[in-house]
PDB file of C-alpha atoms and ligand atoms in Angstrom:
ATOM      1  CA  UNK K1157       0.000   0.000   0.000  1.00 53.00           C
ATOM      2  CA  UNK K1158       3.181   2.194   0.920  1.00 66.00           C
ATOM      3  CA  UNK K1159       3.964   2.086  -3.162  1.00 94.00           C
ATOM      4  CA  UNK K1160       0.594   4.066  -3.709  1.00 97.00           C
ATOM      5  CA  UNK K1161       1.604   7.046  -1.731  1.00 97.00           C
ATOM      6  CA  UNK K1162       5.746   6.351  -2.968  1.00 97.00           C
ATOM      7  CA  UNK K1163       4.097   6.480  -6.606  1.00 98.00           C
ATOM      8  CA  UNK K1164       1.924   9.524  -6.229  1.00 98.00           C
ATOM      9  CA  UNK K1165       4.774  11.168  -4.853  1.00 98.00           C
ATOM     10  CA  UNK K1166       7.579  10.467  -7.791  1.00 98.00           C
ATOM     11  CA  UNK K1167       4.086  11.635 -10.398  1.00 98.00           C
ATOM     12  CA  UNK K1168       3.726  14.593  -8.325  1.00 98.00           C
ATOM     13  CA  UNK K1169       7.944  15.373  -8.731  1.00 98.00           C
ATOM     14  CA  UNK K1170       7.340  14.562 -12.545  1.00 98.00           C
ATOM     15  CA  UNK K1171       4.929  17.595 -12.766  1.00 98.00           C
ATOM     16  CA  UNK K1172       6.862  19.602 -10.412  1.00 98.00           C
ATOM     17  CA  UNK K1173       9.989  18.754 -12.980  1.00 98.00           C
ATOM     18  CA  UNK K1174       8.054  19.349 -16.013  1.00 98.00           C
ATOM     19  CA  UNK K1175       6.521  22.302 -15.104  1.00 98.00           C
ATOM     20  CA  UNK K1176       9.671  23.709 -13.845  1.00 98.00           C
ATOM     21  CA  UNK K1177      11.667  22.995 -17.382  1.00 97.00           C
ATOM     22  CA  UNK K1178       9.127  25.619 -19.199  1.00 97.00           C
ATOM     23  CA  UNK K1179       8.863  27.989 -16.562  1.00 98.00           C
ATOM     24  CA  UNK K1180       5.001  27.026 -15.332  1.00 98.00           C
ATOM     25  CA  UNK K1181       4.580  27.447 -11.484  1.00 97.00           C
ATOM     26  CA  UNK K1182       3.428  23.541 -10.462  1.00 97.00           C
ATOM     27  CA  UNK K1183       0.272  24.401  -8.607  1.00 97.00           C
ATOM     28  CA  UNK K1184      -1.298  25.375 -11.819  1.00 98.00           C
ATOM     29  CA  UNK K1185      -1.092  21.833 -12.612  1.00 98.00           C
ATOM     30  CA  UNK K1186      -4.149  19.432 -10.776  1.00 98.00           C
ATOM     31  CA  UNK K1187      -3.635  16.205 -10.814  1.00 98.00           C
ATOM     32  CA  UNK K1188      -6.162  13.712 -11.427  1.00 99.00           C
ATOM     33  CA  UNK K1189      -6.048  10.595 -10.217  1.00 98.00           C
ATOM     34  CA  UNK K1190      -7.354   7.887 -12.620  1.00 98.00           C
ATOM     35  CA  UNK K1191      -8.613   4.990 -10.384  1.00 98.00           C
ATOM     36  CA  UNK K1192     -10.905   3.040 -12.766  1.00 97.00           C
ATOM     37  CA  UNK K1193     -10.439  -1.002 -12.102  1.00 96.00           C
ATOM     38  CA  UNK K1194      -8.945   0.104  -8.269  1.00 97.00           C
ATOM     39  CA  UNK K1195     -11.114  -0.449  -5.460  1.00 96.00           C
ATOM     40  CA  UNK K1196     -11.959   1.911  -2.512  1.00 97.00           C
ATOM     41  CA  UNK K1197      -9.025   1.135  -0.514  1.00 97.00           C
ATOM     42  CA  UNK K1198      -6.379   2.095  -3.300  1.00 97.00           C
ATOM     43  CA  UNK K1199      -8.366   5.227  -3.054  1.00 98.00           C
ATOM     44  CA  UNK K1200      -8.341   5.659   0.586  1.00 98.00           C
ATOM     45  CA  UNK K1201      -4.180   5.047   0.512  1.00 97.00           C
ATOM     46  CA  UNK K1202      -4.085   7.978  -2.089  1.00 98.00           C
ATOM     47  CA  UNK K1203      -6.441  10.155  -0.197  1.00 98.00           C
ATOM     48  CA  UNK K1204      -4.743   9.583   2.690  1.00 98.00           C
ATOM     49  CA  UNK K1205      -1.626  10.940   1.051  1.00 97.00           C
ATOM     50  CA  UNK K1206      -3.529  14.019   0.123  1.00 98.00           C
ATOM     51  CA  UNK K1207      -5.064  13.157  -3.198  1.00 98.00           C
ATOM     52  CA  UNK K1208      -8.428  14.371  -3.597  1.00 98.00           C
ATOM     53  CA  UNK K1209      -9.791  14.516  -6.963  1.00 98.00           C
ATOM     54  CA  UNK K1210     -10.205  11.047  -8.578  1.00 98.00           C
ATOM     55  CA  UNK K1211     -11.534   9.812 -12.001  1.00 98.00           C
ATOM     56  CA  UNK K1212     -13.657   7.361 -13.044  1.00 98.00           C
ATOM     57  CA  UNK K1213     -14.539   6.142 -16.573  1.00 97.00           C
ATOM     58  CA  UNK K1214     -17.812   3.642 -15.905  1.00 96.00           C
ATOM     59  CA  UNK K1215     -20.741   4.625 -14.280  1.00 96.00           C
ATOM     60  CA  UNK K1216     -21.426   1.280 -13.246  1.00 95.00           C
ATOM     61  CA  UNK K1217     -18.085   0.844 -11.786  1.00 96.00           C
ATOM     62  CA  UNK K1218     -17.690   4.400  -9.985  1.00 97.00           C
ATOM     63  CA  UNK K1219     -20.782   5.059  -8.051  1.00 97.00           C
ATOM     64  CA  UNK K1220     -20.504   1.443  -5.676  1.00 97.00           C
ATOM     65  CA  UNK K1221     -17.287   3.518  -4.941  1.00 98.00           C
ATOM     66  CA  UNK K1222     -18.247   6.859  -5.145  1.00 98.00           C
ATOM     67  CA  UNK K1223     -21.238   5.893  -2.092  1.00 98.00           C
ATOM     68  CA  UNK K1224     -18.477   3.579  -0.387  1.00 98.00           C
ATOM     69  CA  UNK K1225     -16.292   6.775  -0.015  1.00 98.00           C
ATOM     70  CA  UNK K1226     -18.984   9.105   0.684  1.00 97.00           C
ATOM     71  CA  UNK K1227     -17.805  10.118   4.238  1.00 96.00           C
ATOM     72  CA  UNK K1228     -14.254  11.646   2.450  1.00 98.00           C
ATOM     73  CA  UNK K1229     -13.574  15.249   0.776  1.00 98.00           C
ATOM     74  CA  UNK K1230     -13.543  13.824  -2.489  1.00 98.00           C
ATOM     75  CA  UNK K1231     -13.832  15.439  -6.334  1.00 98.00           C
ATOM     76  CA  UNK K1232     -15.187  12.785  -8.828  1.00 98.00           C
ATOM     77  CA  UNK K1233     -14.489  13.401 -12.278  1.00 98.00           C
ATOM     78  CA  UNK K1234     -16.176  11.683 -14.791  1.00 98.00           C
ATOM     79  CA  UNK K1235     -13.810  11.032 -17.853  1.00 98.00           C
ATOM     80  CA  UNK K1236     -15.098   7.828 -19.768  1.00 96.00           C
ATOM     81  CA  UNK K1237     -17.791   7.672 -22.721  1.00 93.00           C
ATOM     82  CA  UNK K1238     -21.050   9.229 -22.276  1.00 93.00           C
ATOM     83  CA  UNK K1239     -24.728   7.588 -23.381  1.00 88.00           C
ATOM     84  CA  UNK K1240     -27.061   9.999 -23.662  1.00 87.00           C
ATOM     85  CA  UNK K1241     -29.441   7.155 -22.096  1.00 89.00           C
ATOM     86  CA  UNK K1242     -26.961   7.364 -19.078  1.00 91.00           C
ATOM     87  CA  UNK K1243     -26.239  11.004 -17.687  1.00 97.00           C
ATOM     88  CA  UNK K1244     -28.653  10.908 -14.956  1.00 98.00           C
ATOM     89  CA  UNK K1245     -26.109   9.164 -12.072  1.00 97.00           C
ATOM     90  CA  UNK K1246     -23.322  10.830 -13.758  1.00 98.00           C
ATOM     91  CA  UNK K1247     -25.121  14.265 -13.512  1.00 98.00           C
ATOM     92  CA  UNK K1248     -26.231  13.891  -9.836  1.00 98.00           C
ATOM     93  CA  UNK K1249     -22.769  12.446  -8.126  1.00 98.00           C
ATOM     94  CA  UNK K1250     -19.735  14.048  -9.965  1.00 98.00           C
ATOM     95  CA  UNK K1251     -18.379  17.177 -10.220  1.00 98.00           C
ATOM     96  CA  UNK K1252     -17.158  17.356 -13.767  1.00 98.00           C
ATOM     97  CA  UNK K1253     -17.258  15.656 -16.792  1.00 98.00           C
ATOM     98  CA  UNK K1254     -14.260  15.639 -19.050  1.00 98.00           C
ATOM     99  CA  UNK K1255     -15.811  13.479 -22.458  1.00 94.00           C
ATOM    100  CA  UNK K1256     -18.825  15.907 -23.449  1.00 98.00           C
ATOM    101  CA  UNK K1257     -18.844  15.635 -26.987  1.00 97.00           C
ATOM    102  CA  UNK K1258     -22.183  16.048 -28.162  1.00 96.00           C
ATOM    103  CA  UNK K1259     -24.739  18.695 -27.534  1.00 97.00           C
ATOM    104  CA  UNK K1260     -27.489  16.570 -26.628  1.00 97.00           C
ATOM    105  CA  UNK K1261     -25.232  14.935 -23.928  1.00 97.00           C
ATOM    106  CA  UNK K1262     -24.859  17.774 -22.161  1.00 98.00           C
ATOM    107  CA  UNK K1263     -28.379  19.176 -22.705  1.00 98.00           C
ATOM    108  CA  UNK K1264     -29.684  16.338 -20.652  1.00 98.00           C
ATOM    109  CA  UNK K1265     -26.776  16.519 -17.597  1.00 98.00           C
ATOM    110  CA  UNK K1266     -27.824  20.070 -17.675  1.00 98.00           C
ATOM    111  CA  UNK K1267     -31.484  19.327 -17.080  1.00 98.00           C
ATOM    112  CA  UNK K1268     -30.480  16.455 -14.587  1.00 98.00           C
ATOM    113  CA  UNK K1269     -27.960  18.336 -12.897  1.00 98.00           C
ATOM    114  CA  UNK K1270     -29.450  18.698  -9.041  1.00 98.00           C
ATOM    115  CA  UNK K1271     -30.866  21.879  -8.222  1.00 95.00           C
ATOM    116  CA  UNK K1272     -29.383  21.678  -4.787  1.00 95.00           C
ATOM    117  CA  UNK K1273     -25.606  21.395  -6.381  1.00 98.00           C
ATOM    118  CA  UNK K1274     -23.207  23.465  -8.104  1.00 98.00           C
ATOM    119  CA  UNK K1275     -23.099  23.782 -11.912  1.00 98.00           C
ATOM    120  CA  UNK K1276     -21.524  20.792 -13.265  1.00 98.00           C
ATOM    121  CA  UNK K1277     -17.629  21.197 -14.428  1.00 98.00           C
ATOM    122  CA  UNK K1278     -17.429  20.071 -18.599  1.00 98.00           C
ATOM    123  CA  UNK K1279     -14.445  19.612 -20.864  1.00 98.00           C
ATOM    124  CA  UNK K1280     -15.437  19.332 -24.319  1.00 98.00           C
ATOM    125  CA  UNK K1281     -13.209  16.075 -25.334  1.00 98.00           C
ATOM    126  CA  UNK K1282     -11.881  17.301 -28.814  1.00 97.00           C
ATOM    127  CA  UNK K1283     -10.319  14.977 -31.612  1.00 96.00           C
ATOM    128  CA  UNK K1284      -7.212  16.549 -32.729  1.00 91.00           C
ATOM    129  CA  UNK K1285      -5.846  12.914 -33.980  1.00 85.00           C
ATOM    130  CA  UNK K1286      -8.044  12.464 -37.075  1.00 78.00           C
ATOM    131  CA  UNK K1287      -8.893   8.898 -37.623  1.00 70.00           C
ATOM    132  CA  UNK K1288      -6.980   7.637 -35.249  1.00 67.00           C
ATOM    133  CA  UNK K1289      -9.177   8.457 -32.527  1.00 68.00           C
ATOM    134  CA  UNK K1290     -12.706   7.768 -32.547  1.00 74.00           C
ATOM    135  CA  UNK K1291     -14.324   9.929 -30.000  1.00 88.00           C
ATOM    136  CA  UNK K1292     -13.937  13.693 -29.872  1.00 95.00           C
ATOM    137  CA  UNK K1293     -15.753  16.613 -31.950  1.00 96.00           C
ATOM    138  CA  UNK K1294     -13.867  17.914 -34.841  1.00 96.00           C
ATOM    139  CA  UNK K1295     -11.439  21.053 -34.327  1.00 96.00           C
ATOM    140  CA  UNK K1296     -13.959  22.606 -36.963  1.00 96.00           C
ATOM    141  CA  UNK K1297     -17.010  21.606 -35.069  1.00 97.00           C
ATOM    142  CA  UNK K1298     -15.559  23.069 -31.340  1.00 98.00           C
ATOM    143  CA  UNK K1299     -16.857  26.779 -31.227  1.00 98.00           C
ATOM    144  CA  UNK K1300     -20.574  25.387 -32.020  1.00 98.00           C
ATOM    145  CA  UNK K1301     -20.867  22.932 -29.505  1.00 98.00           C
ATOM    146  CA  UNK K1302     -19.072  25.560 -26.785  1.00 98.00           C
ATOM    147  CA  UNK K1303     -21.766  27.873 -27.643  1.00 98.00           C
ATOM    148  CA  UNK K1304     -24.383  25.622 -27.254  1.00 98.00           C
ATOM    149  CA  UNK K1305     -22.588  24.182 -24.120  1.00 98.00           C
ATOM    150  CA  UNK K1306     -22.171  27.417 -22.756  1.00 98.00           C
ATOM    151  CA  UNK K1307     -25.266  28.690 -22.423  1.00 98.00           C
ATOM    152  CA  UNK K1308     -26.813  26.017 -20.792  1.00 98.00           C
ATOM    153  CA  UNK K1309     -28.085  26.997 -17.286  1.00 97.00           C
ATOM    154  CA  UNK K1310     -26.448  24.462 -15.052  1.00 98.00           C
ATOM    155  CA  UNK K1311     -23.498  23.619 -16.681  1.00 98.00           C
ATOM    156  CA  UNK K1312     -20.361  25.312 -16.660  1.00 98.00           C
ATOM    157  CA  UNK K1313     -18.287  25.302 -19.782  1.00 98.00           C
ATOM    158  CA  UNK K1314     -14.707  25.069 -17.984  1.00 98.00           C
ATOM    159  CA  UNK K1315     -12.381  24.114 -21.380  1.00 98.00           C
ATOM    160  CA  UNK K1316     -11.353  20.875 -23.786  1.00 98.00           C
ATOM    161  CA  UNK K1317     -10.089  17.283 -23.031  1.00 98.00           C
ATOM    162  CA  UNK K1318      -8.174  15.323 -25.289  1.00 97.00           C
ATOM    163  CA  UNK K1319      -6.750  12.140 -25.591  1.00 95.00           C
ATOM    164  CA  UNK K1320      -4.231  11.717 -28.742  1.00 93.00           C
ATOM    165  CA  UNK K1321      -3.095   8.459 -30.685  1.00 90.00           C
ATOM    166  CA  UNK K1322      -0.517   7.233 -28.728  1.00 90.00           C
ATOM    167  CA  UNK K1323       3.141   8.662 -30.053  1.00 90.00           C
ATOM    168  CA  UNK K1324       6.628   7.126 -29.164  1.00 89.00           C
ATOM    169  CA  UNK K1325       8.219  10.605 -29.335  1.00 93.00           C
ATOM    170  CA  UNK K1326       7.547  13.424 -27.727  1.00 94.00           C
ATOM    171  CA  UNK K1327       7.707  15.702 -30.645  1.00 95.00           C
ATOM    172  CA  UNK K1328       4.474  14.423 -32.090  1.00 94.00           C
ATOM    173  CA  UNK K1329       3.122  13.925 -28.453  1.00 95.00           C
ATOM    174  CA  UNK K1330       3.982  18.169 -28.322  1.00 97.00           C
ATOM    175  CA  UNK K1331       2.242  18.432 -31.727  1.00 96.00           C
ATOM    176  CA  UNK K1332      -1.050  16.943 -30.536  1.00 96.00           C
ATOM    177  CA  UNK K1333      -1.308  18.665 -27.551  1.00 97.00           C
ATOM    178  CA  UNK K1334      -0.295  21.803 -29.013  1.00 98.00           C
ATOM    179  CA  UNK K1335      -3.302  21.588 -31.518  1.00 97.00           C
ATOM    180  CA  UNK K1336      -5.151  21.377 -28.546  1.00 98.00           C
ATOM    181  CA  UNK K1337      -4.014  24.629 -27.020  1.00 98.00           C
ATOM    182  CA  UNK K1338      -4.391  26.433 -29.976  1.00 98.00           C
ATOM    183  CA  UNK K1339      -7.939  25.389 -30.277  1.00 98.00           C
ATOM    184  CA  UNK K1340      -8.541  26.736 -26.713  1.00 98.00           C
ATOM    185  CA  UNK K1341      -6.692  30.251 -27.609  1.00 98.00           C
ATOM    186  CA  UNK K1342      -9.093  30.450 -30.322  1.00 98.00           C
ATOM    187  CA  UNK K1343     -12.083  29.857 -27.997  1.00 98.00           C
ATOM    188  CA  UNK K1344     -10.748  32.349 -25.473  1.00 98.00           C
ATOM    189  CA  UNK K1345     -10.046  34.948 -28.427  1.00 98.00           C
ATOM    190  CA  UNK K1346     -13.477  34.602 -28.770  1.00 97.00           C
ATOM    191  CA  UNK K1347     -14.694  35.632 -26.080  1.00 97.00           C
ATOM    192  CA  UNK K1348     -15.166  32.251 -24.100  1.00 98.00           C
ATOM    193  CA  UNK K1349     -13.704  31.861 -21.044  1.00 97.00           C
ATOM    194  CA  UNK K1350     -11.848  28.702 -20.498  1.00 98.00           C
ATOM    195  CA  UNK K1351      -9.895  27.987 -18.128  1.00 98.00           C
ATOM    196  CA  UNK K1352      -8.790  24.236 -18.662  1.00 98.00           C
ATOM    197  CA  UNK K1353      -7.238  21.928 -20.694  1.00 98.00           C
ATOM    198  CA  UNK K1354      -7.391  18.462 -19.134  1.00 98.00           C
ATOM    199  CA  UNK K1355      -4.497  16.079 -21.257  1.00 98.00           C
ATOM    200  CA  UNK K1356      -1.575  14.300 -20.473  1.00 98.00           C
ATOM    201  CA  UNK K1357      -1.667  10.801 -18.682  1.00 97.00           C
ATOM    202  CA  UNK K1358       0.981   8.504 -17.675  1.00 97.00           C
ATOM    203  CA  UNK K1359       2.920   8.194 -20.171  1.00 96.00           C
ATOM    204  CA  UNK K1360       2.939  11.743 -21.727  1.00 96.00           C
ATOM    205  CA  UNK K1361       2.077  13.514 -18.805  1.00 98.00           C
ATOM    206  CA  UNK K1362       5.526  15.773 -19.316  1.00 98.00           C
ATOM    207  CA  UNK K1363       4.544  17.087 -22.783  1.00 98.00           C
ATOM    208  CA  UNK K1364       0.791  17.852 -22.209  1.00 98.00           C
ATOM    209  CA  UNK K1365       2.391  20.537 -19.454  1.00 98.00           C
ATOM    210  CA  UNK K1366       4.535  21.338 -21.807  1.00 98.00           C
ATOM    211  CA  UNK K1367       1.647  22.828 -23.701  1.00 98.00           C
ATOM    212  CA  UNK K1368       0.032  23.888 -21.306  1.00 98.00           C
ATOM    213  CA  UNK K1369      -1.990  21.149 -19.732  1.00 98.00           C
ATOM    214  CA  UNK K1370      -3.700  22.497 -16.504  1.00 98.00           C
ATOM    215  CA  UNK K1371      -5.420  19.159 -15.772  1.00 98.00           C
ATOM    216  CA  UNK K1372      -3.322  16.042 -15.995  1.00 98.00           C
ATOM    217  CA  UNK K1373      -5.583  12.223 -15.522  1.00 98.00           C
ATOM    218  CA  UNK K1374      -2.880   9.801 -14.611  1.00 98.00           C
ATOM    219  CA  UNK K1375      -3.960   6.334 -13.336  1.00 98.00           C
ATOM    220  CA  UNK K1376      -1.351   3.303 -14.319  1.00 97.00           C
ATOM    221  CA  UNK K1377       1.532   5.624 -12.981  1.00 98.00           C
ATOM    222  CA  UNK K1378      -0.206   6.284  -9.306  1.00 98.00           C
ATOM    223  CA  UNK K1379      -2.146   2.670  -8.930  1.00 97.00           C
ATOM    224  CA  UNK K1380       0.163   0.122 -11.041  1.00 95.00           C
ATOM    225  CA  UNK K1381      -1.049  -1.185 -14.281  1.00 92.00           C
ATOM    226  CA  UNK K1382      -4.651  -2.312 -14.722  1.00 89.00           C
ATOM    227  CA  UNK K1383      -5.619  -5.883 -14.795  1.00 79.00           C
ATOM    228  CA  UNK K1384      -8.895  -5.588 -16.805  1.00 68.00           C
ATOM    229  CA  UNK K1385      -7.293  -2.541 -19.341  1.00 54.00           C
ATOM    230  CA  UNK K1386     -10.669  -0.437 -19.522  1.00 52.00           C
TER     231      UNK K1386
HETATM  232  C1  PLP T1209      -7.639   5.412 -18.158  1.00 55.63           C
HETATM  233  C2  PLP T1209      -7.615   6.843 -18.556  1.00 55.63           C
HETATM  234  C3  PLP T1209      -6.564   7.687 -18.153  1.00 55.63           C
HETATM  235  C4  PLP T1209      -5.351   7.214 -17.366  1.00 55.63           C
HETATM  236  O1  PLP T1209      -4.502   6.483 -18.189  1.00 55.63           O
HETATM  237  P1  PLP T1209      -3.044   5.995 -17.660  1.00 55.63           P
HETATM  238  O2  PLP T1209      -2.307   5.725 -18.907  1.00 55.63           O
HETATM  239  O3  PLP T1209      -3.271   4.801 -16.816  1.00 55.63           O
HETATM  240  O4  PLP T1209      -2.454   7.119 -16.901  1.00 55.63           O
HETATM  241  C5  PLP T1209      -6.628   9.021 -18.513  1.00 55.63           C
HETATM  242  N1  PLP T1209      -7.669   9.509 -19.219  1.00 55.63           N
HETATM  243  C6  PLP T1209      -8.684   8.730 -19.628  1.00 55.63           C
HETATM  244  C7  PLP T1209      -9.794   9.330 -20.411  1.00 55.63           C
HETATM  245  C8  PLP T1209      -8.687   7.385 -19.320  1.00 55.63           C
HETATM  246  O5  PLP T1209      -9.700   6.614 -19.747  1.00 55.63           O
END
């Protein structure tokens, strides 16, 4: 159990590191920590070394957990595949939602969203690798579904999510992720107001920061690798 708190440490040192090398200050870097397939006491050893926001990618999966954990200061974020026949658990027991890609999607968390909570965080998960990734809107499609997003009364719009084709070398790693940041510039210029780009995971955690990553979801590198690969 001591290697969960040893291994969030030496993630939290690569961010410091990375963030360092281009001059960002490391607390405007969150860390999310990615515990799909890890049960409630991997999450308690991370929590008790000061982790609090966690991510989950199956509904199914994350709210036996989420209600198991209930008693603890914890920030769910929702990051896996959304079915627009689904939203209602995800809309009433997390805090944000990083994989919004359709309007309708978030149309009905908006409407499900709990009156008695706040707004409900959303990344709009963009697909800057082509056909190599499946999920995502297109770049060209982005500023519609913000708008739409963004005026929806109990949501709030917070930035774009991404999750590139897998590169050896961090050059094309950089190029992905920059497309990302460049998309978000435009949205700022504008006149949105975004405040958050959620990529980077364990394995190019270093070059998402590099461009400016302000949310980082890292699970294999805190919790060890997954048995079931979700
Ligand atoms: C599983 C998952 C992660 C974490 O991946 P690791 O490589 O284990 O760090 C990050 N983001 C999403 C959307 C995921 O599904």
């Amino acid at each position: 159990m001591t290697t969960i708190s040893n291994a969030l440490q030496a993630v939290r040192e690569r961010i410091a590191r990375a963030a360092a090398q281009c001059g960002r200050q490391p607390a405007s870097i969150a860390l999310l920590a990615v515990s799909k397939t890890f049960g409630p006491d991997a999450i308690r050893v991370a929590y008790a070394a000061g982790q609090r926001a966690f991510g989950e990618s199956y509904a199914q999966e994350a709210l036996p957990k989420i209600a198991a954990l209930s008693g603890l200061d914890i920030e769910w974020h929702f990051i896996g595949p959304l079915q627009s026949n689904k939203t209602k658990p995800i809309a009433q027991h997390f805090a944000w939602v990083h994989g919004v890609e359709r309007a309708k999607i978030a149309q009905r968390l908006s409407e499900q969203r709990p009156p008695g909570l706040p707004p409900l965080n959303i990344c709009l998960q963009v697909n800057v690798s082509g056909e190599a990734s499946k999920s995502g809107v297109a770049p060209a499609q982005v500023a519609a579904l913000a708008r739409t997003v963004a005026a929806l009364p109990r949501i709030k719009l917070r930035g774009l999510m991404a999750i590139p084709a897998p590169a050896e070398d961090v050059a094309r790693q950089r190029a992905a992720f920059r497309a990302v940041r460049e998309l978000f510039e435009q949205l700022n210029a504008q006149g949105f107001t975004l405040d958050t780009l959620s990529m980077g995971m364990s394995s190019d955690l270093e070059a998402a920061i590099q461009e400016g990553a302000t949310i980082v979801r890292v699970g294999s590198a805190i919790f060890g690798e997954r048995r079931n690969p979700l």
